[in-house]
């Protein structure tokens, strides 16, 4: 390994550790949110899971699944922006 590569290795490792910590924190927040949402509206969660299972299981044509998935992705994307990017930061 060359000298510049050895010098950059600790920095790269620190960056990876920070990224891992941020990913774990984000995953925990999403897990908590999903848990709270399911606890608040269990029937909606069951309905959503059943509908998704039907679509993934081949219960609808490929074109309709593709269209519904596109709409769903746009809806979820808009919701994520509203919930996580436009919301003022909270004190933890």
PDB file of N, CA and C in Angstrom:
ATOM      1  N   UNK A   1       0.858  -1.164   0.000  1.00  0.00           N
ATOM      2  CA  UNK A   1       0.000   0.000   0.000  1.00  0.00           C
ATOM      3  C   UNK A   1       0.907   1.231   0.000  1.00  0.00           C
ATOM      4  N   UNK A   2       0.572   2.219  -0.815  1.00  0.00           N
ATOM      5  CA  UNK A   2       1.387   3.422  -0.896  1.00  0.00           C
ATOM      6  C   UNK A   2       1.170   4.303   0.330  1.00  0.00           C
ATOM      7  N   UNK A   3       2.097   5.235   0.560  1.00  0.00           N
ATOM      8  CA  UNK A   3       2.013   6.121   1.729  1.00  0.00           C
ATOM      9  C   UNK A   3       0.735   6.953   1.719  1.00  0.00           C
ATOM     10  N   UNK A   4       0.329   7.572   0.586  1.00  0.00           N
ATOM     11  CA  UNK A   4      -0.924   8.330   0.604  1.00  0.00           C
ATOM     12  C   UNK A   4      -2.136   7.450   0.908  1.00  0.00           C
ATOM     13  N   UNK A   5      -2.112   6.212   0.430  1.00  0.00           N
ATOM     14  CA  UNK A   5      -3.228   5.313   0.711  1.00  0.00           C
ATOM     15  C   UNK A   5      -3.291   4.972   2.196  1.00  0.00           C
ATOM     16  N   UNK A   6      -2.112   4.750   2.823  1.00  0.00           N
ATOM     17  CA  UNK A   6      -2.087   4.458   4.264  1.00  0.00           C
ATOM     18  C   UNK A   6      -2.570   5.660   5.065  1.00  0.00           C
ATOM     19  N   UNK A   7      -2.212   6.861   4.628  1.00  0.00           N
ATOM     20  CA  UNK A   7      -2.627   8.063   5.361  1.00  0.00           C
ATOM     21  C   UNK A   7      -4.131   8.291   5.244  1.00  0.00           C
ATOM     22  N   UNK A   8      -4.709   7.931   4.103  1.00  0.00           N
ATOM     23  CA  UNK A   8      -6.141   8.140   3.900  1.00  0.00           C
ATOM     24  C   UNK A   8      -7.001   7.062   4.522  1.00  0.00           C
ATOM     25  N   UNK A   9      -6.432   5.918   4.851  1.00  0.00           N
ATOM     26  CA  UNK A   9      -7.201   4.794   5.384  1.00  0.00           C
ATOM     27  C   UNK A   9      -7.912   5.127   6.693  1.00  0.00           C
ATOM     28  N   UNK A  10      -7.263   5.771   7.691  1.00  0.00           N
ATOM     29  CA  UNK A  10      -7.996   6.085   8.922  1.00  0.00           C
ATOM     30  C   UNK A  10      -9.165   7.036   8.678  1.00  0.00           C
ATOM     31  N   UNK A  11      -8.978   8.009   7.782  1.00  0.00           N
ATOM     32  CA  UNK A  11     -10.052   8.942   7.469  1.00  0.00           C
ATOM     33  C   UNK A  11     -11.216   8.209   6.804  1.00  0.00           C
ATOM     34  N   UNK A  12     -10.907   7.317   5.879  1.00  0.00           N
ATOM     35  CA  UNK A  12     -11.936   6.546   5.197  1.00  0.00           C
ATOM     36  C   UNK A  12     -12.688   5.667   6.187  1.00  0.00           C
ATOM     37  N   UNK A  13     -11.947   5.050   7.094  1.00  0.00           N
ATOM     38  CA  UNK A  13     -12.580   4.192   8.103  1.00  0.00           C
ATOM     39  C   UNK A  13     -13.495   5.012   9.015  1.00  0.00           C
ATOM     40  N   UNK A  14     -13.037   6.199   9.403  1.00  0.00           N
ATOM     41  CA  UNK A  14     -13.869   7.071  10.242  1.00  0.00           C
ATOM     42  C   UNK A  14     -15.133   7.491   9.496  1.00  0.00           C
ATOM     43  N   UNK A  15     -14.985   7.793   8.199  1.00  0.00           N
ATOM     44  CA  UNK A  15     -16.156   8.150   7.391  1.00  0.00           C
ATOM     45  C   UNK A  15     -17.141   6.994   7.320  1.00  0.00           C
ATOM     46  N   UNK A  16     -16.629   5.788   7.138  1.00  0.00           N
ATOM     47  CA  UNK A  16     -17.505   4.614   7.088  1.00  0.00           C
ATOM     48  C   UNK A  16     -18.219   4.386   8.419  1.00  0.00           C
ATOM     49  N   UNK A  17     -17.520   4.594   9.515  1.00  0.00           N
ATOM     50  CA  UNK A  17     -18.142   4.424  10.841  1.00  0.00           C
ATOM     51  C   UNK A  17     -19.236   5.464  11.063  1.00  0.00           C
ATOM     52  N   UNK A  18     -18.989   6.711  10.631  1.00  0.00           N
ATOM     53  CA  UNK A  18     -20.017   7.752  10.750  1.00  0.00           C
ATOM     54  C   UNK A  18     -21.226   7.416   9.880  1.00  0.00           C
ATOM     55  N   UNK A  19     -20.968   6.948   8.663  1.00  0.00           N
ATOM     56  CA  UNK A  19     -22.056   6.567   7.771  1.00  0.00           C
ATOM     57  C   UNK A  19     -22.869   5.424   8.367  1.00  0.00           C
ATOM     58  N   UNK A  20     -22.186   4.459   8.954  1.00  0.00           N
ATOM     59  CA  UNK A  20     -22.873   3.327   9.589  1.00  0.00           C
ATOM     60  C   UNK A  20     -23.742   3.811  10.751  1.00  0.00           C
ATOM     61  N   UNK A  21     -23.221   4.739  11.547  1.00  0.00           N
ATOM     62  CA  UNK A  21     -23.991   5.281  12.671  1.00  0.00           C
ATOM     63  C   UNK A  21     -25.212   6.045  12.183  1.00  0.00           C
ATOM     64  N   UNK A  22     -25.040   6.848  11.122  1.00  0.00           N
ATOM     65  CA  UNK A  22     -26.179   7.592  10.572  1.00  0.00           C
ATOM     66  C   UNK A  22     -27.228   6.645   9.994  1.00  0.00           C
ATOM     67  N   UNK A  23     -26.782   5.604   9.300  1.00  0.00           N
ATOM     68  CA  UNK A  23     -27.714   4.634   8.725  1.00  0.00           C
ATOM     69  C   UNK A  23     -28.480   3.904   9.830  1.00  0.00           C
ATOM     70  N   UNK A  24     -27.788   3.542  10.898  1.00  0.00           N
ATOM     71  CA  UNK A  24     -28.455   2.859  12.016  1.00  0.00           C
ATOM     72  C   UNK A  24     -29.462   3.776  12.678  1.00  0.00           C
ATOM     73  N   UNK A  25     -29.110   5.051  12.831  1.00  0.00           N
ATOM     74  CA  UNK A  25     -30.027   6.018  13.430  1.00  0.00           C
ATOM     75  C   UNK A  25     -31.262   6.210  12.555  1.00  0.00           C
ATOM     76  N   UNK A  26     -31.059   6.341  11.247  1.00  0.00           N
ATOM     77  CA  UNK A  26     -32.189   6.501  10.324  1.00  0.00           C
ATOM     78  C   UNK A  26     -33.076   5.261  10.335  1.00  0.00           C
ATOM     79  N   UNK A  27     -32.476   4.090  10.349  1.00  0.00           N
ATOM     80  CA  UNK A  27     -33.244   2.846  10.381  1.00  0.00           C
ATOM     81  C   UNK A  27     -34.064   2.743  11.665  1.00  0.00           C
ATOM     82  N   UNK A  28     -33.482   3.157  12.778  1.00  0.00           N
ATOM     83  CA  UNK A  28     -34.212   3.134  14.053  1.00  0.00           C
ATOM     84  C   UNK A  28     -35.393   4.094  14.025  1.00  0.00           C
ATOM     85  N   UNK A  29     -35.197   5.275  13.425  1.00  0.00           N
ATOM     86  CA  UNK A  29     -36.293   6.247  13.336  1.00  0.00           C
ATOM     87  C   UNK A  29     -37.425   5.725  12.459  1.00  0.00           C
ATOM     88  N   UNK A  30     -37.060   5.124  11.323  1.00  0.00           N
ATOM     89  CA  UNK A  30     -38.079   4.565  10.432  1.00  0.00           C
ATOM     90  C   UNK A  30     -38.801   3.413  11.123  1.00  0.00           C
ATOM     91  N   UNK A  31     -38.064   2.556  11.813  1.00  0.00           N
ATOM     92  CA  UNK A  31     -38.667   1.440  12.533  1.00  0.00           C
ATOM     93  C   UNK A  31     -39.648   1.938  13.591  1.00  0.00           C
ATOM     94  N   UNK A  32     -39.250   2.959  14.324  1.00  0.00           N
ATOM     95  CA  UNK A  32     -40.116   3.523  15.362  1.00  0.00           C
ATOM     96  C   UNK A  32     -41.377   4.130  14.743  1.00  0.00           C
ATOM     97  N   UNK A  33     -41.196   4.846  13.628  1.00  0.00           N
ATOM     98  CA  UNK A  33     -42.338   5.463  12.956  1.00  0.00           C
ATOM     99  C   UNK A  33     -43.315   4.401  12.465  1.00  0.00           C
ATOM    100  N   UNK A  34     -42.790   3.356  11.805  1.00  0.00           N
ATOM    101  CA  UNK A  34     -43.658   2.299  11.291  1.00  0.00           C
ATOM    102  C   UNK A  34     -44.364   1.594  12.450  1.00  0.00           C
ATOM    103  N   UNK A  35     -43.634   1.321  13.518  1.00  0.00           N
ATOM    104  CA  UNK A  35     -44.243   0.677  14.691  1.00  0.00           C
ATOM    105  C   UNK A  35     -45.375   1.539  15.250  1.00  0.00           C
ATOM    106  N   UNK A  36     -45.140   2.832  15.395  1.00  0.00           N
ATOM    107  CA  UNK A  36     -46.172   3.732  15.920  1.00  0.00           C
ATOM    108  C   UNK A  36     -47.369   3.823  14.978  1.00  0.00           C
ATOM    109  N   UNK A  37     -47.103   3.878  13.661  1.00  0.00           N
ATOM    110  CA  UNK A  37     -48.190   3.973  12.682  1.00  0.00           C
ATOM    111  C   UNK A  37     -49.040   2.710  12.703  1.00  0.00           C
ATOM    112  N   UNK A  38     -48.407   1.550  12.795  1.00  0.00           N
ATOM    113  CA  UNK A  38     -49.151   0.289  12.838  1.00  0.00           C
ATOM    114  C   UNK A  38     -49.936   0.187  14.142  1.00  0.00           C
ATOM    115  N   UNK A  39     -49.343   0.640  15.245  1.00  0.00           N
ATOM    116  CA  UNK A  39     -50.048   0.599  16.527  1.00  0.00           C
ATOM    117  C   UNK A  39     -51.263   1.531  16.518  1.00  0.00           C
ATOM    118  N   UNK A  40     -51.124   2.680  15.843  1.00  0.00           N
ATOM    119  CA  UNK A  40     -52.224   3.651  15.802  1.00  0.00           C
ATOM    120  C   UNK A  40     -53.344   3.195  14.868  1.00  0.00           C
ATOM    121  N   UNK A  41     -53.006   2.588  13.749  1.00  0.00           N
ATOM    122  CA  UNK A  41     -53.992   2.175  12.735  1.00  0.00           C
ATOM    123  C   UNK A  41     -53.718   0.744  12.270  1.00  0.00           C
ATOM    124  N   UNK A  42     -53.969  -0.255  13.119  1.00  0.00           N
ATOM    125  CA  UNK A  42     -53.631  -1.633  12.738  1.00  0.00           C
ATOM    126  C   UNK A  42     -54.416  -2.151  11.532  1.00  0.00           C
ATOM    127  N   UNK A  43     -55.670  -1.751  11.387  1.00  0.00           N
ATOM    128  CA  UNK A  43     -56.449  -2.244  10.251  1.00  0.00           C
ATOM    129  C   UNK A  43     -55.943  -1.676   8.931  1.00  0.00           C
ATOM    130  N   UNK A  44     -55.508  -0.426   8.937  1.00  0.00           N
ATOM    131  CA  UNK A  44     -54.931   0.171   7.733  1.00  0.00           C
ATOM    132  C   UNK A  44     -53.648  -0.571   7.369  1.00  0.00           C
ATOM    133  N   UNK A  45     -52.837  -0.888   8.366  1.00  0.00           N
ATOM    134  CA  UNK A  45     -51.590  -1.603   8.114  1.00  0.00           C
ATOM    135  C   UNK A  45     -51.860  -2.992   7.537  1.00  0.00           C
ATOM    136  N   UNK A  46     -52.848  -3.685   8.068  1.00  0.00           N
ATOM    137  CA  UNK A  46     -53.190  -5.015   7.555  1.00  0.00           C
ATOM    138  C   UNK A  46     -53.712  -4.906   6.125  1.00  0.00           C
ATOM    139  N   UNK A  47     -54.546  -3.909   5.876  1.00  0.00           N
ATOM    140  CA  UNK A  47     -55.064  -3.709   4.517  1.00  0.00           C
ATOM    141  C   UNK A  47     -53.961  -3.386   3.528  1.00  0.00           C
ATOM    142  N   UNK A  48     -53.035  -2.514   3.927  1.00  0.00           N
ATOM    143  CA  UNK A  48     -51.916  -2.158   3.052  1.00  0.00           C
ATOM    144  C   UNK A  48     -51.045  -3.380   2.780  1.00  0.00           C
ATOM    145  N   UNK A  49     -50.776  -4.171   3.808  1.00  0.00           N
ATOM    146  CA  UNK A  49     -49.957  -5.372   3.630  1.00  0.00           C
ATOM    147  C   UNK A  49     -50.658  -6.385   2.724  1.00  0.00           C
ATOM    148  N   UNK A  50     -51.965  -6.544   2.896  1.00  0.00           N
ATOM    149  CA  UNK A  50     -52.714  -7.478   2.048  1.00  0.00           C
ATOM    150  C   UNK A  50     -52.723  -7.005   0.600  1.00  0.00           C
ATOM    151  N   UNK A  51     -52.934  -5.716   0.400  1.00  0.00           N
ATOM    152  CA  UNK A  51     -52.935  -5.178  -0.961  1.00  0.00           C
ATOM    153  C   UNK A  51     -51.591  -5.316  -1.633  1.00  0.00           C
ATOM    154  N   UNK A  52     -50.539  -5.020  -0.896  1.00  0.00           N
ATOM    155  CA  UNK A  52     -49.189  -5.152  -1.448  1.00  0.00           C
ATOM    156  C   UNK A  52     -48.877  -6.612  -1.754  1.00  0.00           C
ATOM    157  N   UNK A  53     -49.278  -7.506  -0.874  1.00  0.00           N
ATOM    158  CA  UNK A  53     -49.067  -8.930  -1.119  1.00  0.00           C
ATOM    159  C   UNK A  53     -49.821  -9.412  -2.346  1.00  0.00           C
ATOM    160  N   UNK A  54     -51.026  -8.907  -2.541  1.00  0.00           N
ATOM    161  CA  UNK A  54     -51.817  -9.260  -3.726  1.00  0.00           C
ATOM    162  C   UNK A  54     -51.106  -8.810  -4.991  1.00  0.00           C
ATOM    163  N   UNK A  55     -50.620  -7.568  -4.989  1.00  0.00           N
ATOM    164  CA  UNK A  55     -49.945  -7.048  -6.180  1.00  0.00           C
ATOM    165  C   UNK A  55     -48.639  -7.771  -6.457  1.00  0.00           C
ATOM    166  N   UNK A  56     -47.852  -7.976  -5.432  1.00  0.00           N
ATOM    167  CA  UNK A  56     -46.560  -8.654  -5.611  1.00  0.00           C
ATOM    168  C   UNK A  56     -46.777 -10.117  -5.990  1.00  0.00           C
ATOM    169  N   UNK A  57     -47.827 -10.713  -5.463  1.00  0.00           N
ATOM    170  CA  UNK A  57     -48.105 -12.123  -5.737  1.00  0.00           C
ATOM    171  C   UNK A  57     -48.662 -12.394  -7.121  1.00  0.00           C
ATOM    172  N   UNK A  58     -48.856 -11.359  -7.918  1.00  0.00           N
ATOM    173  CA  UNK A  58     -49.325 -11.567  -9.281  1.00  0.00           C
ATOM    174  C   UNK A  58     -50.825 -11.513  -9.423  1.00  0.00           C
ATOM    175  N   UNK A  59     -51.511 -10.906  -8.481  1.00  0.00           N
ATOM    176  CA  UNK A  59     -52.961 -10.809  -8.539  1.00  0.00           C
ATOM    177  C   UNK A  59     -53.466  -9.795  -9.537  1.00  0.00           C
ATOM    178  N   UNK A  60     -52.591  -9.005 -10.086  1.00  0.00           N
ATOM    179  CA  UNK A  60     -52.984  -8.003 -11.076  1.00  0.00           C
ATOM    180  C   UNK A  60     -51.994  -8.069 -12.239  1.00  0.00           C
ATOM    181  N   UNK A  61     -52.389  -7.476 -13.359  1.00  0.00           N
ATOM    182  CA  UNK A  61     -51.510  -7.505 -14.534  1.00  0.00           C
ATOM    183  C   UNK A  61     -50.254  -6.674 -14.282  1.00  0.00           C
ATOM    184  N   UNK A  62     -49.213  -6.966 -15.044  1.00  0.00           N
ATOM    185  CA  UNK A  62     -47.930  -6.273 -14.894  1.00  0.00           C
ATOM    186  C   UNK A  62     -48.077  -4.769 -15.105  1.00  0.00           C
ATOM    187  N   UNK A  63     -48.855  -4.372 -16.093  1.00  0.00           N
ATOM    188  CA  UNK A  63     -49.010  -2.945 -16.400  1.00  0.00           C
ATOM    189  C   UNK A  63     -49.705  -2.211 -15.258  1.00  0.00           C
ATOM    190  N   UNK A  64     -50.738  -2.821 -14.691  1.00  0.00           N
ATOM    191  CA  UNK A  64     -51.439  -2.138 -13.598  1.00  0.00           C
ATOM    192  C   UNK A  64     -50.574  -2.080 -12.344  1.00  0.00           C
ATOM    193  N   UNK A  65     -49.797  -3.120 -12.068  1.00  0.00           N
ATOM    194  CA  UNK A  65     -48.890  -3.106 -10.922  1.00  0.00           C
ATOM    195  C   UNK A  65     -47.840  -2.022 -11.115  1.00  0.00           C
ATOM    196  N   UNK A  66     -47.306  -1.922 -12.320  1.00  0.00           N
ATOM    197  CA  UNK A  66     -46.295  -0.898 -12.618  1.00  0.00           C
ATOM    198  C   UNK A  66     -46.885   0.496 -12.423  1.00  0.00           C
ATOM    199  N   UNK A  67     -48.078   0.716 -12.891  1.00  0.00           N
ATOM    200  CA  UNK A  67     -48.722   2.021 -12.728  1.00  0.00           C
ATOM    201  C   UNK A  67     -49.000   2.343 -11.271  1.00  0.00           C
ATOM    202  N   UNK A  68     -49.544   1.363 -10.550  1.00  0.00           N
ATOM    203  CA  UNK A  68     -49.831   1.582  -9.129  1.00  0.00           C
ATOM    204  C   UNK A  68     -48.553   1.796  -8.333  1.00  0.00           C
ATOM    205  N   UNK A  69     -47.498   1.051  -8.668  1.00  0.00           N
ATOM    206  CA  UNK A  69     -46.223   1.225  -7.969  1.00  0.00           C
ATOM    207  C   UNK A  69     -45.670   2.620  -8.218  1.00  0.00           C
ATOM    208  N   UNK A  70     -45.787   3.111  -9.436  1.00  0.00           N
ATOM    209  CA  UNK A  70     -45.318   4.460  -9.741  1.00  0.00           C
ATOM    210  C   UNK A  70     -46.060   5.507  -8.941  1.00  0.00           C
ATOM    211  N   UNK A  71     -47.375   5.362  -8.856  1.00  0.00           N
ATOM    212  CA  UNK A  71     -48.173   6.301  -8.059  1.00  0.00           C
ATOM    213  C   UNK A  71     -47.785   6.192  -6.590  1.00  0.00           C
ATOM    214  N   UNK A  72     -47.634   4.972  -6.115  1.00  0.00           N
ATOM    215  CA  UNK A  72     -47.270   4.771  -4.708  1.00  0.00           C
ATOM    216  C   UNK A  72     -45.920   5.356  -4.370  1.00  0.00           C
ATOM    217  N   UNK A  73     -44.953   5.167  -5.253  1.00  0.00           N
ATOM    218  CA  UNK A  73     -43.620   5.715  -5.007  1.00  0.00           C
ATOM    219  C   UNK A  73     -43.676   7.241  -4.951  1.00  0.00           C
ATOM    220  N   UNK A  74     -44.433   7.850  -5.853  1.00  0.00           N
ATOM    221  CA  UNK A  74     -44.555   9.317  -5.829  1.00  0.00           C
ATOM    222  C   UNK A  74     -45.247   9.790  -4.552  1.00  0.00           C
ATOM    223  N   UNK A  75     -46.271   9.068  -4.122  1.00  0.00           N
ATOM    224  CA  UNK A  75     -46.976   9.456  -2.900  1.00  0.00           C
ATOM    225  C   UNK A  75     -46.072   9.321  -1.680  1.00  0.00           C
ATOM    226  N   UNK A  76     -45.366   8.219  -1.591  1.00  0.00           N
ATOM    227  CA  UNK A  76     -44.455   8.006  -0.461  1.00  0.00           C
ATOM    228  C   UNK A  76     -43.332   9.024  -0.488  1.00  0.00           C
ATOM    229  N   UNK A  77     -42.809   9.309  -1.672  1.00  0.00           N
ATOM    230  CA  UNK A  77     -41.757  10.316  -1.790  1.00  0.00           C
ATOM    231  C   UNK A  77     -42.216  11.676  -1.308  1.00  0.00           C
ATOM    232  N   UNK A  78     -43.422  12.081  -1.713  1.00  0.00           N
ATOM    233  CA  UNK A  78     -43.962  13.370  -1.271  1.00  0.00           C
ATOM    234  C   UNK A  78     -44.165  13.377   0.245  1.00  0.00           C
ATOM    235  N   UNK A  79     -44.640  12.260   0.781  1.00  0.00           N
ATOM    236  CA  UNK A  79     -44.853  12.183   2.226  1.00  0.00           C
ATOM    237  C   UNK A  79     -43.522  12.249   2.978  1.00  0.00           C
ATOM    238  N   UNK A  80     -42.508  11.538   2.477  1.00  0.00           N
ATOM    239  CA  UNK A  80     -41.201  11.558   3.136  1.00  0.00           C
ATOM    240  C   UNK A  80     -40.602  12.962   3.134  1.00  0.00           C
ATOM    241  N   UNK A  81     -40.733  13.659   2.015  1.00  0.00           N
ATOM    242  CA  UNK A  81     -40.228  15.036   1.954  1.00  0.00           C
ATOM    243  C   UNK A  81     -40.938  15.884   2.993  1.00  0.00           C
ATOM    244  N   UNK A  82     -42.257  15.759   3.061  1.00  0.00           N
ATOM    245  CA  UNK A  82     -43.031  16.563   4.012  1.00  0.00           C
ATOM    246  C   UNK A  82     -42.671  16.220   5.457  1.00  0.00           C
ATOM    247  N   UNK A  83     -42.569  14.934   5.751  1.00  0.00           N
ATOM    248  CA  UNK A  83     -42.334  14.507   7.127  1.00  0.00           C
ATOM    249  C   UNK A  83     -40.900  14.732   7.603  1.00  0.00           C
ATOM    250  N   UNK A  84     -39.928  14.532   6.731  1.00  0.00           N
ATOM    251  CA  UNK A  84     -38.547  14.539   7.194  1.00  0.00           C
ATOM    252  C   UNK A  84     -37.731  15.722   6.718  1.00  0.00           C
ATOM    253  N   UNK A  85     -38.050  16.299   5.577  1.00  0.00           N
ATOM    254  CA  UNK A  85     -37.237  17.402   5.077  1.00  0.00           C
ATOM    255  C   UNK A  85     -37.836  18.771   5.358  1.00  0.00           C
ATOM    256  N   UNK A  86     -39.164  18.864   5.379  1.00  0.00           N
ATOM    257  CA  UNK A  86     -39.796  20.151   5.610  1.00  0.00           C
ATOM    258  C   UNK A  86     -40.131  20.394   7.074  1.00  0.00           C
ATOM    259  N   UNK A  87     -40.026  19.383   7.895  1.00  0.00           N
ATOM    260  CA  UNK A  87     -40.332  19.503   9.320  1.00  0.00           C
ATOM    261  C   UNK A  87     -39.146  20.162  10.029  1.00  0.00           C
ATOM    262  N   UNK A  88     -39.421  21.113  10.938  1.00  0.00           N
ATOM    263  CA  UNK A  88     -38.295  21.707  11.666  1.00  0.00           C
ATOM    264  C   UNK A  88     -37.641  20.666  12.570  1.00  0.00           C
ATOM    265  N   UNK A  89     -36.322  20.772  12.757  1.00  0.00           N
ATOM    266  CA  UNK A  89     -35.624  19.797  13.596  1.00  0.00           C
ATOM    267  C   UNK A  89     -36.146  19.818  15.027  1.00  0.00           C
ATOM    268  N   UNK A  90     -36.193  18.633  15.628  1.00  0.00           N
ATOM    269  CA  UNK A  90     -36.634  18.530  17.016  1.00  0.00           C
ATOM    270  C   UNK A  90     -35.426  18.382  17.925  1.00  0.00           C
ATOM    271  N   UNK A  91     -35.596  18.778  19.156  1.00  0.00           N
ATOM    272  CA  UNK A  91     -34.537  18.620  20.148  1.00  0.00           C
ATOM    273  C   UNK A  91     -34.621  17.213  20.715  1.00  0.00           C
ATOM    274  N   UNK A  92     -33.514  16.506  20.713  1.00  0.00           N
ATOM    275  CA  UNK A  92     -33.495  15.134  21.258  1.00  0.00           C
ATOM    276  C   UNK A  92     -32.753  15.103  22.544  1.00  0.00           C
TER     277      UNK A  92
END
